XYZ file of C-alpha atoms in Angstrom:
474
model
C 5.732 9.700 15.117
C 7.023 7.425 12.376
C 9.587 8.239 10.197
C 7.221 9.056 7.231
C 5.388 11.540 9.254
C 8.461 13.329 10.300
C 9.770 13.239 7.011
C 6.599 15.546 5.879
C 6.315 17.507 9.300
C 9.863 18.424 9.589
C 10.765 19.829 6.510
C 13.348 23.433 6.257
C 13.176 26.603 5.359
C 15.500 25.692 2.588
C 14.141 22.721 1.743
C 10.954 24.813 0.990
C 12.435 27.063 -1.091
C 13.144 24.839 -3.391
C 9.184 24.400 -3.785
C 9.268 26.364 -6.885
C 12.267 24.063 -8.661
C 11.194 22.584 -11.987
C 9.049 19.156 -11.831
C 11.070 16.405 -13.157
C 10.545 15.793 -17.054
C 8.135 12.939 -17.892
C 6.672 11.354 -20.801
C 3.218 13.154 -21.973
C 4.183 16.712 -20.604
C 3.743 18.226 -23.997
C 0.476 15.951 -25.331
C -2.754 18.059 -26.578
C -6.150 16.840 -26.035
C -9.130 18.327 -27.492
C -12.218 19.796 -25.781
C -15.839 19.651 -26.728
C -16.035 23.370 -26.471
C -13.388 23.649 -29.706
C -9.958 23.724 -29.502
C -7.054 22.062 -27.620
C -5.094 22.207 -24.670
C -2.090 20.755 -22.787
C -3.523 17.752 -21.208
C -3.057 17.980 -17.296
C -2.345 14.713 -16.028
C -3.647 14.576 -12.570
C -4.315 10.756 -11.990
C -0.994 9.968 -10.177
C -2.290 7.600 -7.610
C -3.288 5.450 -10.278
C -0.857 5.533 -12.839
C 2.116 7.810 -12.812
C 3.756 9.012 -16.717
C 6.838 7.449 -16.884
C 9.962 9.684 -16.157
C 11.696 11.175 -19.060
C 15.054 9.479 -17.919
C 13.542 5.992 -17.154
C 12.030 6.487 -20.916
C 15.715 7.026 -21.957
C 17.122 4.462 -20.233
C 15.241 1.458 -21.313
C 15.094 2.834 -25.046
C 18.865 2.702 -24.433
C 19.023 -0.490 -23.535
C 16.357 -2.181 -25.910
C 18.601 -3.068 -28.631
C 20.725 -4.967 -26.118
C 17.529 -6.994 -24.743
C 18.291 -10.895 -24.694
C 16.697 -13.942 -22.606
C 17.984 -13.568 -18.783
C 20.053 -16.223 -16.314
C 19.625 -19.263 -19.178
C 21.618 -18.169 -22.024
C 25.317 -18.277 -23.230
C 25.371 -15.546 -25.191
C 26.258 -11.871 -24.861
C 23.301 -10.028 -25.001
C 21.836 -12.890 -22.605
C 24.250 -12.378 -19.963
C 24.054 -8.508 -20.333
C 20.776 -8.943 -19.779
C 21.309 -11.072 -16.860
C 23.688 -8.364 -15.060
C 21.172 -5.604 -15.365
C 18.092 -7.652 -13.833
C 20.227 -9.048 -11.044
C 21.975 -5.205 -10.733
C 18.491 -3.957 -10.779
C 17.473 -6.346 -7.973
C 20.731 -4.457 -6.270
C 19.711 -1.404 -6.964
C 15.958 -1.725 -5.350
C 17.445 -3.209 -2.263
C 19.163 0.016 -1.574
C 16.095 2.080 -2.703
C 14.460 0.305 0.561
C 17.243 0.670 2.497
C 16.515 -3.119 2.963
C 18.460 -5.594 5.719
C 21.485 -7.800 4.240
C 19.303 -10.808 4.462
C 16.429 -9.561 2.835
C 15.327 -11.002 -0.654
C 13.693 -8.623 -3.284
C 10.994 -10.435 -5.442
C 10.197 -8.810 -9.105
C 6.291 -9.286 -9.322
C 4.060 -7.659 -11.978
C 2.260 -5.019 -9.367
C 1.482 -4.404 -5.880
C -1.402 -6.474 -6.157
C 0.912 -9.699 -7.135
C 3.077 -8.679 -4.764
C 0.828 -8.778 -1.946
C -0.950 -12.338 -3.465
C 2.511 -13.647 -3.676
C 2.744 -12.788 0.521
C -0.672 -14.684 1.167
C 0.240 -17.713 -0.674
C 3.336 -18.115 0.639
C 1.905 -17.790 4.402
C 2.676 -20.867 7.225
C -0.557 -22.641 8.052
C -2.987 -21.262 10.528
C -1.487 -17.738 10.214
C -3.697 -14.917 11.558
C -4.029 -11.644 9.266
C -4.576 -8.446 10.416
C -5.919 -5.600 8.028
C -7.628 -2.549 8.656
C -10.983 -2.074 6.624
C -9.442 1.330 4.959
C -6.804 -0.528 2.804
C -6.917 -0.780 -1.228
C -8.204 -4.235 -1.996
C -4.820 -5.124 -3.244
C -4.347 -5.601 0.479
C -7.970 -6.249 1.504
C -8.244 -9.184 -0.219
C -5.704 -11.892 -1.157
C -5.919 -13.125 2.501
C -8.862 -15.980 1.535
C -6.667 -18.953 2.700
C -5.552 -17.204 6.078
C -7.696 -16.454 9.281
C -8.441 -12.404 8.499
C -9.403 -9.672 11.300
C -10.778 -6.667 9.724
C -9.656 -3.410 11.823
C -12.374 -0.700 11.981
C -11.474 2.563 10.537
C -9.306 4.390 12.950
C -9.708 8.578 13.215
C -6.282 9.625 14.301
C -3.143 7.783 13.953
C -2.623 7.133 17.563
C -6.214 5.033 17.241
C -4.446 3.292 14.412
C -1.542 1.886 16.689
C -4.515 1.530 19.904
C -6.957 -0.460 17.599
C -4.076 -2.627 16.465
C -2.717 -3.574 19.730
C -6.095 -4.726 21.090
C -6.807 -6.883 17.918
C -3.315 -8.748 18.667
C -3.751 -8.572 22.151
C -6.203 -11.150 21.954
C -4.726 -13.531 19.318
C -3.246 -16.914 19.549
C 0.487 -15.604 20.981
C 1.995 -19.503 19.222
C 1.080 -18.939 15.947
C 1.561 -16.720 12.942
C 0.394 -14.024 12.463
C 1.266 -11.080 9.850
C -0.192 -7.478 9.934
C -1.120 -5.270 6.262
C -0.839 -1.476 6.075
C -0.815 0.456 3.719
C 2.052 3.850 3.869
C -0.177 6.369 1.964
C -3.795 6.695 1.581
C -5.000 6.059 -2.124
C -7.930 7.898 -0.843
C -6.677 10.660 1.147
C -3.482 10.482 0.560
C -2.362 10.653 4.475
C 0.598 8.958 6.008
C -0.125 6.227 8.204
C 2.290 5.881 11.449
C 4.221 2.422 10.320
C 6.661 2.687 12.567
C 4.432 2.574 15.171
C 2.224 -0.237 13.996
C 5.313 -2.245 12.836
C 6.336 -2.003 16.651
C 2.981 -3.108 18.176
C 3.139 -5.653 15.649
C 6.504 -7.068 16.468
C 5.802 -6.579 20.390
C 3.086 -9.023 20.011
C 4.921 -11.626 17.630
C 3.555 -10.782 14.560
C 4.897 -9.745 11.459
C 3.814 -6.836 9.462
C 4.014 -5.686 5.280
C 4.085 -2.440 4.136
C 1.932 -1.261 1.088
C 4.415 1.215 -0.239
C 2.375 1.789 -3.487
C 1.500 5.108 -2.687
C 3.918 6.295 -0.260
C 7.110 4.903 -2.161
C 6.921 7.495 -5.362
C 6.943 10.199 -2.817
C 8.515 9.750 0.137
C 11.660 7.281 1.051
C 10.791 4.309 2.202
C 13.763 2.478 4.366
C 13.060 -1.014 5.706
C 15.263 -0.767 8.329
C 14.035 2.441 9.939
C 10.461 1.662 9.954
C 11.462 -2.078 10.964
C 8.626 -3.456 8.869
C 8.807 -7.291 7.220
C 7.936 -6.927 3.284
C 7.240 -3.900 1.753
C 4.961 -4.301 -1.809
C 4.958 -1.518 -4.168
C 4.180 -1.266 -8.034
C 6.862 0.521 -11.092
C 3.840 1.584 -12.549
C 2.701 4.076 -9.810
C 7.138 4.740 -9.629
C 6.749 6.513 -13.231
C 8.106 2.954 -14.597
C 4.563 1.749 -15.962
C 6.364 -1.418 -17.667
C 4.303 -4.056 -15.981
C 6.474 -5.024 -12.573
C 6.064 -4.855 -8.972
C 8.160 -5.696 -6.080
C 7.985 -7.738 -2.903
C 11.076 -7.148 -0.656
C 11.612 -8.414 2.706
C 12.035 -11.532 4.683
C 13.123 -14.612 2.964
C 12.197 -17.391 5.559
C 8.221 -17.801 4.386
C 9.216 -17.174 1.200
C 11.743 -20.365 0.877
C 9.554 -22.425 3.126
C 6.516 -22.158 0.740
C 6.056 -23.533 -2.377
C 6.882 -21.420 -5.412
C 3.854 -19.056 -6.063
C 3.910 -20.587 -10.040
C 5.693 -23.500 -10.928
C 7.627 -23.291 -13.919
C 10.588 -22.700 -15.520
C 13.724 -20.654 -13.627
C 11.708 -21.334 -10.356
C 13.276 -24.849 -10.275
C 17.216 -25.522 -9.411
C 16.620 -29.439 -10.458
C 13.789 -31.725 -11.999
C 14.729 -35.697 -12.331
C 12.298 -37.930 -13.425
C 11.199 -40.843 -11.744
C 11.975 -44.095 -12.551
C 11.788 -46.781 -9.581
C 9.141 -47.952 -7.305
C 5.225 -47.294 -7.035
C 5.759 -43.304 -8.080
C 7.971 -44.182 -11.542
C 6.871 -42.045 -14.012
C 6.768 -38.804 -11.480
C 8.799 -36.145 -11.398
C 11.052 -34.595 -8.929
C 11.615 -31.241 -8.058
C 14.023 -28.946 -6.550
C 13.158 -25.683 -6.060
C 15.454 -22.749 -5.646
C 15.785 -21.022 -2.665
C 16.580 -17.513 -3.988
C 14.402 -15.075 -5.021
C 13.900 -17.008 -8.457
C 11.860 -19.525 -6.436
C 8.918 -16.879 -7.070
C 9.656 -15.669 -10.370
C 8.973 -18.780 -12.796
C 8.844 -17.945 -16.280
C 10.384 -15.427 -18.369
C 10.991 -12.121 -16.425
C 9.950 -8.859 -17.572
C 13.213 -8.086 -17.731
C 12.529 -4.037 -19.426
C 9.903 -3.619 -16.395
C 12.515 -4.699 -13.699
C 15.339 -2.400 -15.204
C 12.778 0.458 -15.581
C 11.510 0.549 -11.517
C 15.882 -0.019 -10.890
C 16.163 3.312 -13.247
C 13.102 5.204 -11.424
C 15.101 4.126 -7.844
C 17.501 6.103 -9.124
C 16.478 9.380 -10.552
C 14.234 9.778 -7.036
C 17.297 9.174 -5.348
C 19.391 11.136 -7.250
C 16.947 14.248 -7.630
C 16.310 13.808 -3.536
C 13.834 13.399 -1.794
C 14.002 16.361 0.477
C 13.361 18.303 -2.528
C 10.623 16.222 -3.629
C 8.635 16.239 -0.844
C 8.986 20.009 -0.606
C 7.758 20.650 -3.703
C 4.886 18.240 -3.735
C 3.675 20.008 -0.292
C 3.895 23.544 -2.195
C 1.502 21.689 -4.883
C -0.939 20.088 -1.855
C -0.959 23.410 -0.269
C -1.971 25.080 -3.653
C -4.617 22.525 -4.040
C -6.313 22.303 -0.579
C -6.202 25.957 -0.037
C -8.302 26.044 -3.772
C -10.727 23.582 -2.678
C -11.482 25.577 0.570
C -12.186 28.533 -1.111
C -15.130 26.183 -2.431
C -18.034 26.029 -0.048
C -19.617 23.421 -1.944
C -16.621 21.186 -1.694
C -16.041 18.826 0.980
C -12.482 17.090 0.826
C -12.513 13.301 2.418
C -10.238 12.658 5.552
C -9.907 10.171 8.204
C -7.103 11.913 10.397
C -8.224 15.392 9.679
C -6.769 18.456 7.670
C -3.717 18.717 9.544
C -2.345 15.030 8.587
C 0.811 15.139 6.929
C -0.178 13.447 3.470
C 0.816 12.646 -0.363
C -0.198 14.112 -3.337
C -3.892 12.478 -3.416
C -6.955 14.043 -2.381
C -10.128 13.027 -2.609
C -13.259 15.239 -2.579
C -16.998 15.796 -3.498
C -19.236 18.432 -4.533
C -22.668 19.506 -3.314
C -25.116 18.578 -5.727
C -22.768 17.180 -8.650
C -22.535 13.529 -9.038
C -18.901 12.964 -9.399
C -19.259 11.033 -12.850
C -20.534 14.107 -14.442
C -17.579 16.451 -12.801
C -14.688 14.672 -13.300
C -16.240 14.240 -17.031
C -16.962 17.842 -17.496
C -13.310 18.637 -15.848
C -11.834 16.296 -19.120
C -14.197 17.127 -21.862
C -13.973 20.858 -21.045
C -11.181 22.076 -19.107
C -7.995 18.898 -20.471
C -7.598 17.648 -16.718
C -7.605 13.928 -16.202
C -8.960 12.806 -12.781
C -10.500 9.621 -11.184
C -14.212 9.049 -9.716
C -15.169 6.361 -7.983
C -14.447 4.625 -5.541
C -10.630 3.806 -5.844
C -10.748 0.264 -5.227
C -10.926 1.176 -1.552
C -15.071 0.451 -1.463
C -15.144 0.199 2.498
C -13.417 3.291 3.380
C -14.414 5.352 1.060
C -18.551 4.424 2.257
C -17.274 5.275 5.464
C -15.801 8.657 4.552
C -18.862 9.393 2.582
C -21.734 7.781 4.877
C -22.987 5.777 2.073
C -24.317 2.296 1.737
C -23.373 -0.012 -0.983
C -25.349 0.433 -4.412
C -25.518 -0.670 -7.692
C -22.688 0.398 -9.784
C -20.925 0.710 -12.737
C -16.661 1.093 -13.924
C -14.928 2.053 -10.894
C -18.017 2.485 -8.352
C -19.878 4.983 -10.495
C -23.731 3.998 -10.201
C -25.444 2.814 -12.556
C -28.023 4.909 -14.401
C -30.824 4.631 -17.329
C -29.106 4.490 -20.999
C -28.401 8.771 -21.712
C -29.130 9.745 -18.542
C -26.806 11.031 -15.504
C -26.219 8.710 -12.951
C -27.883 10.478 -9.347
C -26.378 13.423 -7.731
C -25.711 14.001 -3.957
C -26.843 17.454 -2.238
C -29.371 18.624 0.191
C -27.509 16.197 2.806
C -27.731 13.331 0.969
C -24.444 11.137 1.277
C -22.804 11.036 -2.214
C -22.154 7.895 -3.827
C -18.589 8.008 -5.146
C -15.931 10.550 -5.222
C -13.905 12.969 -7.138
C -10.130 11.993 -6.492
C -6.790 14.587 -7.255
C -3.194 13.426 -7.465
C 0.264 14.178 -8.747
C 3.842 13.942 -7.672
C 7.382 14.760 -9.132
C 6.128 15.426 -12.892
C 3.518 17.946 -12.398
C 4.167 21.444 -13.218
C 2.185 24.294 -11.085
C -0.142 25.099 -13.886
C -1.670 21.836 -13.907
C -2.976 22.225 -10.598
C -3.752 25.922 -10.823
C -5.681 25.240 -13.866
C -7.509 22.377 -11.867
C -8.301 24.769 -8.882
C -9.789 27.412 -11.197
C -11.830 24.513 -13.709
C -13.252 23.246 -10.216
C -14.467 26.681 -9.386
C -16.160 27.662 -12.767
C -17.734 24.410 -12.882
C -19.570 25.166 -9.190
C -20.320 28.880 -9.822
C -21.287 28.213 -13.644
C -21.949 24.552 -14.705
C -21.049 22.524 -17.158
C -20.929 23.822 -20.771
C -22.114 20.673 -22.297
C -24.302 18.044 -22.062
C -23.409 14.946 -20.844
C -25.042 11.462 -20.335
C -24.124 7.857 -19.658
C -22.461 5.329 -21.794
C -21.412 1.641 -19.826
C -22.230 3.299 -16.644
C -19.762 6.633 -17.387
C -20.665 10.371 -17.764
C -19.488 10.882 -21.055
C -20.134 14.250 -23.434
C -23.394 13.954 -25.901
C -22.193 14.586 -28.800
């Protein structure tokens, strides 16, 4: 079993007793929203898998630094030098958070999507890429310049490893190869056997990149223990929604490739050609440091916010955070199990270790309609659709591609509700509830009550479609 799977399974009785500890303070915890049925209620943010709220600690750190903001790397002034030191120290903090190897590089990007596109851009020529069709689109789609093998959805962790081994056994053993895999599914929350997949990749001469967008906010991620070559994640899922991401790992492919973006900061020296047939052009010497792929003025505040979140989660202790999240997962899953009309989606089965991400369908309901009612009538924010993982969700639902609006919501005529599923008809989309370190018990308890009430009594309000989504008819 991988370290992530073991971490979820080996919670001690002492850690479990900490499950009732207070959630970490986050922004928005006291925000109230209006209900269509009248009155207001404290908003229950249960869409952490899309974007988690900022930790109060992160916000405070950013606010304290903001007056001292300055240009990075190329300024002689005090604020510029202070900002440069803070930017580079943030790189060290992230490397420590990920337990990187001494020779690894930490490159700051905009997001997980940006990080994986950066890696795709630096792949050696004729590189083969192996990716499961169950991946988020950020990991599924960037490899347009490589030879891509899409692997079928496995139904157990062992099957995932066996599937990869069979695919790698048939590859060109002399060419470069890369495996891309998630650490935790953004649809089911299930943990993947990352360490075993990394061992299989390396045994066949391939490298592996871990999409840790959904894993890093919930579990410790050790590059060295998992033995992955790269890790990618986003600040906005790590309680630092200020527009930055990370690609951390081996330096050689990054140093050998052309810069991801050409411009200031990526170049060490630019000289004008004055002689020969090429006179009038320029010659460029690019950096071999992470700056090679960080052209332009960097998002200093976004980078610092990631470092702040890394420190906050480390100081809070992942044992405690994991234990409390397991407590919340049990509340949600036990509550949904009491509703026969609800079907929870899963690849690996009910007993699979997971993070706080749960997707489900409700018989007799279109998922967009159900999510709209949760919001408008109960003040609960969830997500509906295909979650930028269309092949996986369709596999889990047993449905075929269809005309769709925003986030995979099926199209409907103006003013009409989208198609519902019942009587054995496959659902066209799903509902996802997700939570984390800032979620209080009351939010998940209210969610479970709301699901039961909607299934038993129906919606109290009329809804219509507007630009492909269900909204209250007002």
